mmCIF file of C-alpha atoms and ligand atoms in Angstrom:
data_model
loop_
_atom_site.group_PDB
_atom_site.id
_atom_site.type_symbol
_atom_site.label_atom_id
_atom_site.label_comp_id
_atom_site.label_asym_id
_atom_site.label_seq_id
_atom_site.Cartn_x
_atom_site.Cartn_y
_atom_site.Cartn_z
ATOM 1 C CA UNK A 1 168.857 -50.542 -54.465
ATOM 2 C CA UNK A 2 168.718 -52.734 -51.370
ATOM 3 C CA UNK A 3 169.042 -50.834 -48.153
ATOM 4 C CA UNK A 4 172.442 -51.370 -46.658
ATOM 5 C CA UNK A 5 174.070 -49.589 -43.806
ATOM 6 C CA UNK A 6 176.020 -46.399 -44.469
ATOM 7 C CA UNK A 7 179.108 -48.223 -43.351
ATOM 8 C CA UNK A 8 178.920 -50.791 -46.129
ATOM 9 C CA UNK A 9 178.506 -48.037 -48.700
ATOM 10 C CA UNK A 10 181.539 -46.278 -47.271
ATOM 11 C CA UNK A 11 183.371 -49.517 -47.920
ATOM 12 C CA UNK A 12 182.023 -49.441 -51.447
ATOM 13 C CA UNK A 13 183.533 -45.997 -51.968
ATOM 14 C CA UNK A 14 186.987 -47.463 -51.386
ATOM 15 C CA UNK A 15 187.443 -45.698 -48.118
ATOM 16 C CA UNK A 16 187.009 -42.264 -49.691
ATOM 17 C CA UNK A 17 185.645 -39.845 -47.158
ATOM 18 C CA UNK A 18 183.181 -37.501 -48.793
ATOM 19 C CA UNK A 19 182.922 -33.773 -48.078
ATOM 20 C CA UNK A 20 179.611 -34.334 -46.356
ATOM 21 C CA UNK A 21 179.911 -36.829 -43.514
ATOM 22 C CA UNK A 22 176.142 -37.040 -43.478
ATOM 23 C CA UNK A 23 175.847 -37.654 -47.230
ATOM 24 C CA UNK A 24 172.908 -39.894 -48.027
ATOM 25 C CA UNK A 25 173.420 -43.529 -48.958
ATOM 26 C CA UNK A 26 172.352 -42.637 -52.501
ATOM 27 C CA UNK A 27 175.131 -40.029 -52.650
ATOM 28 C CA UNK A 28 177.774 -42.524 -51.526
ATOM 29 C CA UNK A 29 176.422 -44.980 -54.075
ATOM 30 C CA UNK A 30 176.759 -42.305 -56.778
ATOM 31 C CA UNK A 31 180.408 -41.841 -55.850
ATOM 32 C CA UNK A 32 180.875 -45.599 -55.934
ATOM 33 C CA UNK A 33 179.469 -45.748 -59.479
ATOM 34 C CA UNK A 34 181.581 -42.777 -60.588
ATOM 35 C CA UNK A 35 184.669 -44.589 -59.347
ATOM 36 C CA UNK A 36 183.685 -47.828 -61.053
ATOM 37 C CA UNK A 37 183.020 -46.185 -64.406
ATOM 38 C CA UNK A 38 186.703 -45.698 -65.079
ATOM 39 C CA UNK A 39 187.286 -49.470 -64.990
ATOM 40 C CA UNK A 40 185.090 -49.660 -68.091
ATOM 41 C CA UNK A 41 185.974 -46.408 -69.872
ATOM 42 C CA UNK A 42 184.400 -42.995 -69.488
ATOM 43 C CA UNK A 43 180.815 -41.806 -69.500
ATOM 44 C CA UNK A 44 179.511 -39.445 -72.151
ATOM 45 C CA UNK A 45 177.627 -36.380 -70.962
ATOM 46 C CA UNK A 46 175.690 -33.516 -72.520
ATOM 47 C CA UNK A 47 174.564 -30.235 -71.007
ATOM 48 C CA UNK A 48 170.786 -29.714 -71.126
ATOM 49 C CA UNK A 49 170.518 -32.934 -73.164
ATOM 50 C CA UNK A 50 166.802 -33.392 -72.595
ATOM 51 C CA UNK A 51 165.785 -29.767 -72.029
ATOM 52 C CA UNK A 52 166.201 -28.672 -75.652
ATOM 53 C CA UNK A 53 168.229 -29.303 -78.771
ATOM 54 C CA UNK A 54 168.638 -27.960 -82.225
ATOM 55 C CA UNK A 55 165.262 -26.635 -83.309
ATOM 56 C CA UNK A 56 163.242 -28.010 -80.363
ATOM 57 C CA UNK A 57 162.517 -27.189 -76.759
ATOM 58 C CA UNK A 58 161.014 -29.586 -74.223
ATOM 59 C CA UNK A 59 157.433 -28.540 -73.463
ATOM 60 C CA UNK A 60 157.061 -31.007 -70.606
ATOM 61 C CA UNK A 61 155.392 -33.686 -72.700
ATOM 62 C CA UNK A 62 158.359 -35.276 -74.366
ATOM 63 C CA UNK A 63 161.579 -37.023 -73.543
ATOM 64 C CA UNK A 64 164.137 -36.669 -76.261
ATOM 65 C CA UNK A 65 167.717 -35.690 -76.913
ATOM 66 C CA UNK A 66 169.757 -34.766 -79.990
ATOM 67 C CA UNK A 67 172.295 -37.324 -78.765
ATOM 68 C CA UNK A 68 169.745 -40.136 -78.903
ATOM 69 C CA UNK A 69 168.546 -39.123 -82.344
ATOM 70 C CA UNK A 70 172.041 -39.205 -83.790
ATOM 71 C CA UNK A 71 173.453 -42.187 -81.907
ATOM 72 C CA UNK A 72 170.539 -44.373 -80.765
ATOM 73 C CA UNK A 73 171.136 -43.904 -77.043
ATOM 74 C CA UNK A 74 170.858 -41.173 -74.439
ATOM 75 C CA UNK A 75 173.829 -39.665 -72.601
ATOM 76 C CA UNK A 76 175.063 -41.282 -69.394
ATOM 77 C CA UNK A 77 175.708 -37.909 -67.747
ATOM 78 C CA UNK A 78 173.246 -34.987 -67.689
ATOM 79 C CA UNK A 79 174.416 -31.447 -67.081
ATOM 80 C CA UNK A 80 171.864 -28.904 -65.859
ATOM 81 C CA UNK A 81 172.352 -25.255 -65.008
ATOM 82 C CA UNK A 82 170.827 -23.550 -61.984
ATOM 83 C CA UNK A 83 171.859 -19.943 -62.700
ATOM 84 C CA UNK A 84 169.075 -17.581 -61.492
ATOM 85 C CA UNK A 85 167.744 -20.037 -58.915
ATOM 86 C CA UNK A 86 169.417 -17.632 -56.474
ATOM 87 C CA UNK A 87 167.043 -14.867 -57.599
ATOM 88 C CA UNK A 88 163.959 -16.962 -56.970
ATOM 89 C CA UNK A 89 163.153 -17.025 -60.691
ATOM 90 C CA UNK A 90 161.032 -19.753 -62.249
ATOM 91 C CA UNK A 91 163.369 -20.144 -65.250
ATOM 92 C CA UNK A 92 167.153 -20.331 -65.421
ATOM 93 C CA UNK A 93 169.411 -17.928 -67.294
ATOM 94 C CA UNK A 94 168.955 -20.007 -70.444
ATOM 95 C CA UNK A 95 165.125 -19.997 -70.065
ATOM 96 C CA UNK A 96 164.823 -23.580 -68.820
ATOM 97 C CA UNK A 97 161.961 -23.829 -66.347
ATOM 98 C CA UNK A 98 163.155 -25.081 -62.951
ATOM 99 C CA UNK A 99 160.136 -27.370 -62.380
ATOM 100 C CA UNK A 100 160.673 -28.919 -65.804
ATOM 101 C CA UNK A 101 164.354 -29.309 -64.901
ATOM 102 C CA UNK A 102 163.472 -31.143 -61.684
ATOM 103 C CA UNK A 103 161.327 -33.541 -63.709
ATOM 104 C CA UNK A 104 164.119 -34.106 -66.220
ATOM 105 C CA UNK A 105 166.605 -34.697 -63.402
ATOM 106 C CA UNK A 106 164.227 -37.240 -61.879
ATOM 107 C CA UNK A 107 163.776 -38.989 -65.211
ATOM 108 C CA UNK A 108 167.525 -39.128 -65.887
ATOM 109 C CA UNK A 109 168.113 -40.448 -62.367
ATOM 110 C CA UNK A 110 165.421 -43.111 -62.682
ATOM 111 C CA UNK A 111 167.126 -44.299 -65.846
ATOM 112 C CA UNK A 112 170.388 -44.523 -63.854
ATOM 113 C CA UNK A 113 171.945 -41.479 -65.490
ATOM 114 C CA UNK A 114 174.318 -39.232 -63.540
ATOM 115 C CA UNK A 115 173.458 -35.592 -62.897
ATOM 116 C CA UNK A 116 175.878 -32.699 -62.641
ATOM 117 C CA UNK A 117 174.786 -29.138 -61.880
ATOM 118 C CA UNK A 118 176.604 -25.983 -62.905
ATOM 119 C CA UNK A 119 175.751 -22.568 -61.478
ATOM 120 C CA UNK A 120 176.315 -19.173 -63.088
ATOM 121 C CA UNK A 121 174.952 -16.912 -60.349
ATOM 122 C CA UNK A 122 174.516 -13.230 -61.139
ATOM 123 C CA UNK A 123 177.039 -10.786 -59.758
ATOM 124 C CA UNK A 124 175.647 -10.058 -56.274
ATOM 125 C CA UNK A 125 177.016 -6.493 -56.226
ATOM 126 C CA UNK A 126 176.162 -5.167 -59.691
ATOM 127 C CA UNK A 127 173.171 -7.521 -60.126
ATOM 128 C CA UNK A 128 174.389 -8.086 -63.661
ATOM 129 C CA UNK A 129 175.346 -11.511 -64.997
ATOM 130 C CA UNK A 130 177.990 -13.988 -63.773
ATOM 131 C CA UNK A 131 180.262 -12.513 -66.447
ATOM 132 C CA UNK A 132 180.168 -9.062 -64.847
ATOM 133 C CA UNK A 133 183.494 -8.833 -63.050
ATOM 134 C CA UNK A 134 182.659 -6.043 -60.593
ATOM 135 C CA UNK A 135 184.413 -7.045 -57.352
ATOM 136 C CA UNK A 136 181.956 -9.060 -55.295
ATOM 137 C CA UNK A 137 183.431 -12.063 -53.463
ATOM 138 C CA UNK A 138 184.655 -10.224 -50.371
ATOM 139 C CA UNK A 139 181.204 -8.715 -49.817
ATOM 140 C CA UNK A 140 179.376 -12.047 -49.694
ATOM 141 C CA UNK A 141 181.784 -13.664 -47.221
ATOM 142 C CA UNK A 142 181.022 -13.762 -43.503
ATOM 143 C CA UNK A 143 181.401 -10.266 -42.143
ATOM 144 C CA UNK A 144 180.769 -8.723 -45.576
ATOM 145 C CA UNK A 145 177.905 -6.366 -46.309
ATOM 146 C CA UNK A 146 176.140 -8.815 -48.640
ATOM 147 C CA UNK A 147 176.558 -11.960 -46.570
ATOM 148 C CA UNK A 148 172.923 -12.031 -45.503
ATOM 149 C CA UNK A 149 171.830 -11.642 -49.098
ATOM 150 C CA UNK A 150 174.195 -14.461 -50.110
ATOM 151 C CA UNK A 151 172.775 -16.761 -47.432
ATOM 152 C CA UNK A 152 169.381 -16.072 -48.982
ATOM 153 C CA UNK A 153 170.766 -17.153 -52.332
ATOM 154 C CA UNK A 154 172.128 -20.358 -50.836
ATOM 155 C CA UNK A 155 168.805 -20.987 -49.129
ATOM 156 C CA UNK A 156 167.223 -21.091 -52.609
ATOM 157 C CA UNK A 157 169.981 -23.348 -53.948
ATOM 158 C CA UNK A 158 169.460 -25.663 -50.970
ATOM 159 C CA UNK A 159 165.720 -25.633 -51.471
ATOM 160 C CA UNK A 160 166.210 -26.756 -55.080
ATOM 161 C CA UNK A 161 168.666 -29.497 -54.070
ATOM 162 C CA UNK A 162 166.532 -30.711 -51.175
ATOM 163 C CA UNK A 163 163.531 -30.995 -53.472
ATOM 164 C CA UNK A 164 165.156 -33.308 -55.985
ATOM 165 C CA UNK A 165 163.220 -36.463 -55.143
ATOM 166 C CA UNK A 166 162.560 -39.740 -56.862
ATOM 167 C CA UNK A 167 159.099 -41.320 -57.055
ATOM 168 C CA UNK A 168 159.526 -42.874 -53.634
ATOM 169 C CA UNK A 169 160.500 -39.578 -52.075
ATOM 170 C CA UNK A 170 164.194 -40.427 -51.705
ATOM 171 C CA UNK A 171 166.531 -37.608 -52.529
ATOM 172 C CA UNK A 172 168.373 -37.695 -55.834
ATOM 173 C CA UNK A 173 172.152 -37.417 -55.535
ATOM 174 C CA UNK A 174 173.874 -34.927 -57.814
ATOM 175 C CA UNK A 175 177.310 -33.534 -58.500
ATOM 176 C CA UNK A 176 177.404 -29.801 -57.739
ATOM 177 C CA UNK A 177 180.065 -27.862 -59.635
ATOM 178 C CA UNK A 178 179.917 -24.227 -58.523
ATOM 179 C CA UNK A 179 182.414 -21.428 -59.136
ATOM 180 C CA UNK A 180 184.029 -23.169 -62.085
ATOM 181 C CA UNK A 181 186.782 -21.865 -64.397
ATOM 182 C CA UNK A 182 188.126 -19.768 -61.518
ATOM 183 C CA UNK A 183 191.597 -19.594 -63.095
ATOM 184 C CA UNK A 184 190.067 -17.654 -65.986
ATOM 185 C CA UNK A 185 189.119 -14.011 -65.486
ATOM 186 C CA UNK A 186 185.607 -13.917 -67.016
ATOM 187 C CA UNK A 187 183.451 -14.608 -63.936
ATOM 188 C CA UNK A 188 183.112 -12.443 -60.823
ATOM 189 C CA UNK A 189 184.742 -15.272 -58.809
ATOM 190 C CA UNK A 190 187.601 -15.645 -61.309
ATOM 191 C CA UNK A 191 191.289 -14.825 -61.468
ATOM 192 C CA UNK A 192 191.995 -11.167 -60.784
ATOM 193 C CA UNK A 193 188.443 -10.469 -59.592
ATOM 194 C CA UNK A 194 189.079 -11.863 -56.103
ATOM 195 C CA UNK A 195 192.115 -13.100 -54.190
ATOM 196 C CA UNK A 196 192.863 -16.823 -53.915
ATOM 197 C CA UNK A 197 192.027 -16.678 -50.202
ATOM 198 C CA UNK A 198 188.704 -15.013 -50.923
ATOM 199 C CA UNK A 199 187.884 -17.676 -53.508
ATOM 200 C CA UNK A 200 188.715 -20.512 -51.117
ATOM 201 C CA UNK A 201 186.693 -18.876 -48.384
ATOM 202 C CA UNK A 202 183.746 -18.469 -50.763
ATOM 203 C CA UNK A 203 183.884 -22.182 -51.548
ATOM 204 C CA UNK A 204 184.246 -23.245 -47.920
ATOM 205 C CA UNK A 205 181.452 -21.020 -46.653
ATOM 206 C CA UNK A 206 179.201 -22.138 -49.500
ATOM 207 C CA UNK A 207 179.701 -25.821 -48.656
ATOM 208 C CA UNK A 208 179.415 -25.206 -44.904
ATOM 209 C CA UNK A 209 176.175 -23.273 -45.245
ATOM 210 C CA UNK A 210 174.551 -25.764 -47.648
ATOM 211 C CA UNK A 211 175.642 -28.773 -45.637
ATOM 212 C CA UNK A 212 175.569 -27.629 -42.012
ATOM 213 C CA UNK A 213 172.829 -25.052 -41.996
ATOM 214 C CA UNK A 214 170.515 -25.915 -44.868
ATOM 215 C CA UNK A 215 170.775 -29.710 -44.537
ATOM 216 C CA UNK A 216 171.835 -30.521 -48.067
ATOM 217 C CA UNK A 217 173.063 -34.120 -48.007
ATOM 218 C CA UNK A 218 172.651 -35.266 -51.603
ATOM 219 C CA UNK A 219 175.646 -33.568 -53.170
ATOM 220 C CA UNK A 220 179.166 -34.437 -54.292
ATOM 221 C CA UNK A 221 181.248 -31.283 -54.777
ATOM 222 C CA UNK A 222 183.302 -30.893 -57.965
ATOM 223 C CA UNK A 223 186.148 -28.387 -58.262
ATOM 224 C CA UNK A 224 186.513 -27.535 -61.903
ATOM 225 C CA UNK A 225 189.223 -25.267 -63.297
ATOM 226 C CA UNK A 226 189.573 -24.039 -66.830
ATOM 227 C CA UNK A 227 192.436 -25.526 -68.893
ATOM 228 C CA UNK A 228 195.717 -24.856 -67.096
ATOM 229 C CA UNK A 229 199.455 -25.116 -67.634
ATOM 230 C CA UNK A 230 200.786 -26.591 -64.407
ATOM 231 C CA UNK A 231 199.734 -28.472 -61.300
ATOM 232 C CA UNK A 232 200.477 -25.310 -59.347
ATOM 233 C CA UNK A 233 197.986 -23.367 -61.446
ATOM 234 C CA UNK A 234 195.325 -26.043 -60.949
ATOM 235 C CA UNK A 235 195.836 -26.063 -57.184
ATOM 236 C CA UNK A 236 196.002 -22.283 -56.801
ATOM 237 C CA UNK A 237 192.328 -21.949 -55.825
ATOM 238 C CA UNK A 238 191.799 -25.484 -54.466
ATOM 239 C CA UNK A 239 189.843 -25.106 -51.217
ATOM 240 C CA UNK A 240 191.229 -28.281 -49.606
ATOM 241 C CA UNK A 241 190.731 -32.044 -49.667
ATOM 242 C CA UNK A 242 187.965 -31.827 -47.079
ATOM 243 C CA UNK A 243 185.914 -29.634 -49.405
ATOM 244 C CA UNK A 244 186.229 -31.383 -52.771
ATOM 245 C CA UNK A 245 184.907 -34.774 -53.885
ATOM 246 C CA UNK A 246 185.697 -34.707 -57.601
ATOM 247 C CA UNK A 247 188.391 -32.970 -59.642
ATOM 248 C CA UNK A 248 187.412 -31.430 -62.943
ATOM 249 C CA UNK A 249 188.761 -29.439 -65.843
ATOM 250 C CA UNK A 250 186.988 -27.581 -68.660
ATOM 251 C CA UNK A 251 188.786 -27.738 -72.000
ATOM 252 C CA UNK A 252 187.324 -26.359 -75.228
ATOM 253 C CA UNK A 253 188.838 -26.335 -78.662
ATOM 254 C CA UNK A 254 188.843 -22.627 -79.428
ATOM 255 C CA UNK A 255 191.742 -22.648 -81.855
ATOM 256 C CA UNK A 256 193.937 -25.225 -83.545
ATOM 257 C CA UNK A 257 193.515 -28.963 -83.102
ATOM 258 C CA UNK A 258 197.169 -29.131 -82.082
ATOM 259 C CA UNK A 259 196.633 -26.741 -79.164
ATOM 260 C CA UNK A 260 193.524 -28.616 -78.069
ATOM 261 C CA UNK A 261 195.303 -31.974 -78.199
ATOM 262 C CA UNK A 262 198.204 -30.533 -76.193
ATOM 263 C CA UNK A 263 195.840 -29.105 -73.584
ATOM 264 C CA UNK A 264 193.930 -32.390 -73.203
ATOM 265 C CA UNK A 265 197.076 -34.439 -72.708
ATOM 266 C CA UNK A 266 198.824 -31.919 -70.476
ATOM 267 C CA UNK A 267 195.857 -31.280 -68.190
ATOM 268 C CA UNK A 268 194.528 -34.836 -67.964
ATOM 269 C CA UNK A 269 197.977 -36.190 -67.186
ATOM 270 C CA UNK A 270 198.316 -33.716 -64.319
ATOM 271 C CA UNK A 271 194.795 -34.458 -63.077
ATOM 272 C CA UNK A 272 195.426 -38.195 -63.250
ATOM 273 C CA UNK A 273 198.399 -37.701 -60.937
ATOM 274 C CA UNK A 274 196.501 -35.489 -58.472
ATOM 275 C CA UNK A 275 193.545 -37.871 -58.592
ATOM 276 C CA UNK A 276 195.736 -40.834 -57.677
ATOM 277 C CA UNK A 277 197.479 -38.946 -54.881
ATOM 278 C CA UNK A 278 194.227 -37.707 -53.403
ATOM 279 C CA UNK A 279 192.114 -40.767 -54.195
ATOM 280 C CA UNK A 280 189.423 -38.613 -55.807
ATOM 281 C CA UNK A 281 187.815 -39.287 -59.214
ATOM 282 C CA UNK A 282 188.315 -36.776 -62.010
ATOM 283 C CA UNK A 283 186.428 -35.686 -65.084
ATOM 284 C CA UNK A 284 186.515 -33.577 -68.186
ATOM 285 C CA UNK A 285 183.807 -31.446 -66.646
ATOM 286 C CA UNK A 286 183.139 -29.400 -69.815
ATOM 287 C CA UNK A 287 184.457 -29.796 -73.320
ATOM 288 C CA UNK A 288 183.624 -29.206 -76.912
ATOM 289 C CA UNK A 289 184.312 -27.733 -80.287
ATOM 290 C CA UNK A 290 181.591 -25.320 -81.307
ATOM 291 C CA UNK A 291 179.653 -26.606 -84.350
ATOM 292 C CA UNK A 292 182.121 -29.534 -84.680
ATOM 293 C CA UNK A 293 183.203 -28.633 -88.224
ATOM 294 C CA UNK A 294 185.751 -31.479 -88.289
ATOM 295 C CA UNK A 295 184.222 -34.735 -89.649
ATOM 296 C CA UNK A 296 186.155 -37.199 -87.486
ATOM 297 C CA UNK A 297 186.622 -35.001 -84.428
ATOM 298 C CA UNK A 298 184.984 -37.439 -81.973
ATOM 299 C CA UNK A 299 186.952 -40.570 -82.731
ATOM 300 C CA UNK A 300 190.235 -39.152 -84.014
ATOM 301 C CA UNK A 301 190.809 -35.994 -82.001
ATOM 302 C CA UNK A 302 188.755 -36.221 -78.843
ATOM 303 C CA UNK A 303 188.657 -39.895 -77.912
ATOM 304 C CA UNK A 304 192.266 -40.640 -78.888
ATOM 305 C CA UNK A 305 193.466 -37.976 -76.484
ATOM 306 C CA UNK A 306 191.246 -38.538 -73.465
ATOM 307 C CA UNK A 307 190.682 -42.302 -73.250
ATOM 308 C CA UNK A 308 193.930 -43.297 -71.610
ATOM 309 C CA UNK A 309 193.808 -41.188 -68.464
ATOM 310 C CA UNK A 310 191.062 -42.639 -66.284
ATOM 311 C CA UNK A 311 188.526 -39.823 -66.373
ATOM 312 C CA UNK A 312 185.086 -40.846 -65.158
ATOM 313 C CA UNK A 313 183.173 -38.707 -67.638
ATOM 314 C CA UNK A 314 183.374 -36.045 -70.337
ATOM 315 C CA UNK A 315 180.528 -33.522 -70.579
ATOM 316 C CA UNK A 316 179.857 -31.570 -73.782
ATOM 317 C CA UNK A 317 178.209 -28.190 -73.744
ATOM 318 C CA UNK A 318 174.712 -27.279 -74.818
ATOM 319 C CA UNK A 319 172.994 -27.348 -78.207
ATOM 320 C CA UNK A 320 171.673 -23.827 -77.888
ATOM 321 C CA UNK A 321 171.502 -22.187 -81.297
ATOM 322 C CA UNK A 322 172.656 -22.828 -84.878
ATOM 323 C CA UNK A 323 175.909 -21.035 -84.034
ATOM 324 C CA UNK A 324 176.334 -22.478 -80.516
ATOM 325 C CA UNK A 325 176.171 -26.279 -80.312
ATOM 326 C CA UNK A 326 178.630 -28.902 -79.166
ATOM 327 C CA UNK A 327 177.010 -32.238 -80.028
ATOM 328 C CA UNK A 328 175.745 -33.138 -83.513
ATOM 329 C CA UNK A 329 172.047 -33.276 -84.308
ATOM 330 C CA UNK A 330 170.527 -35.217 -87.197
ATOM 331 C CA UNK A 331 172.214 -34.213 -90.419
ATOM 332 C CA UNK A 332 174.996 -32.157 -88.791
ATOM 333 C CA UNK A 333 178.661 -32.512 -89.721
ATOM 334 C CA UNK A 334 180.350 -35.179 -87.570
ATOM 335 C CA UNK A 335 177.076 -37.114 -87.010
ATOM 336 C CA UNK A 336 178.370 -40.332 -88.515
ATOM 337 C CA UNK A 337 181.657 -40.083 -86.633
ATOM 338 C CA UNK A 338 179.653 -39.426 -83.475
ATOM 339 C CA UNK A 339 177.709 -42.660 -84.049
ATOM 340 C CA UNK A 340 181.046 -44.499 -84.427
ATOM 341 C CA UNK A 341 182.322 -42.821 -81.283
ATOM 342 C CA UNK A 342 179.238 -44.026 -79.422
ATOM 343 C CA UNK A 343 179.965 -47.590 -80.534
ATOM 344 C CA UNK A 344 183.475 -47.592 -79.028
ATOM 345 C CA UNK A 345 183.367 -50.096 -76.164
ATOM 346 C CA UNK A 346 184.996 -47.730 -73.674
ATOM 347 C CA UNK A 347 182.677 -44.808 -74.440
ATOM 348 C CA UNK A 348 179.727 -45.261 -72.125
ATOM 349 C CA UNK A 349 176.256 -43.996 -72.941
ATOM 350 C CA UNK A 350 173.124 -44.534 -70.854
ATOM 351 C CA UNK A 351 172.637 -48.244 -71.561
ATOM 352 C CA UNK A 352 176.278 -48.899 -70.711
ATOM 353 C CA UNK A 353 176.289 -47.084 -67.370
ATOM 354 C CA UNK A 354 173.008 -48.749 -66.432
ATOM 355 C CA UNK A 355 175.067 -51.924 -66.065
ATOM 356 C CA UNK A 356 177.502 -50.299 -63.642
ATOM 357 C CA UNK A 357 176.183 -51.049 -60.216
HETATM 358 C C1 BMA B 401 177.721 -20.493 -71.665
HETATM 359 C C2 BMA B 401 176.864 -20.191 -72.875
HETATM 360 C C3 BMA B 401 175.780 -19.245 -72.407
HETATM 361 C C4 BMA B 401 175.016 -19.844 -71.233
HETATM 362 C C5 BMA B 401 175.949 -20.318 -70.136
HETATM 363 C C6 BMA B 401 175.230 -21.054 -69.026
HETATM 364 O O1 BMA B 401 178.816 -21.269 -72.005
HETATM 365 O O2 BMA B 401 176.293 -21.366 -73.389
HETATM 366 O O3 BMA B 401 174.898 -18.995 -73.479
HETATM 367 O O4 BMA B 401 174.118 -18.909 -70.705
HETATM 368 O O5 BMA B 401 176.930 -21.147 -70.691
HETATM 369 O O6 BMA B 401 174.561 -22.190 -69.493
#
């Protein structure tokens, strides 16, 4: 990328002011590309695409992805998970090594892929997992007994983010999507486990500390709720326009196709409206049908119900185990439909987003 002034990149982002006024040029350029994607369709993403897949785990000497094996191209969007970075561990909660992850992030970035990071931090009070709902948020806020500990956690998050560098030493811009699915009650930061004000304060303090104190300037912040019924529900925990760059929603098919189709159309229509009003891009930040037992799910159920709304990307969850995978691997049900899905002109894989400048 030719060096241009920050000002000209701000023009490129259509006048959108990002959360971080000091965001790097690369970060503004990422936002610019995310905005442009929707003129061409939406980008396809996969969580941990290159870290492991069905029956294999990256040992540091390979670059592969189940998605590429089934479809002939890599994903455009790469989800990675930084849960347990806060503890200073060398591997994340799903046993992906953080140094390997940095390398995979660098590789995806060099190939012009887009990176989005989720974070399932342990419960800071009980020290159990993110799914332990012992009350915790109020203790990590300023003035709370665990605030110093929480700052230590954010120091480690910042250290990870600040060390994402390309070959030339420039920082790699990423989308950071913390404290997701807050309208569900399964995480310690979720509905019923803290008040809406506490949640908003957690978000605001997290951004302020990363940005103002720990000098993180390579991040776009994504607010990502679980499937919701109304605009009011979506906005209930929204920390404010100054603290969110991208709007997201996580929608899984847990039950009937009819319910899933209704949820996609209801939620994406609402997000499209909020996105237009706020001039912020939006995404299907997580999605999937475990094991994809429906042959034509990709083209007939998923794509037909998400392609008309203007999302920038759709990210599918990880291929973890034989009973927990969200993208087909060679020989799996829905593989041939997935290859057809990949060929749809508005469904953008890596080679397609490489052209979006
Ligand atoms: C969940 C599951 C867990 C995993 C977590 C974070 O949806 O896949 O097994 O630990 O995401 O990646």
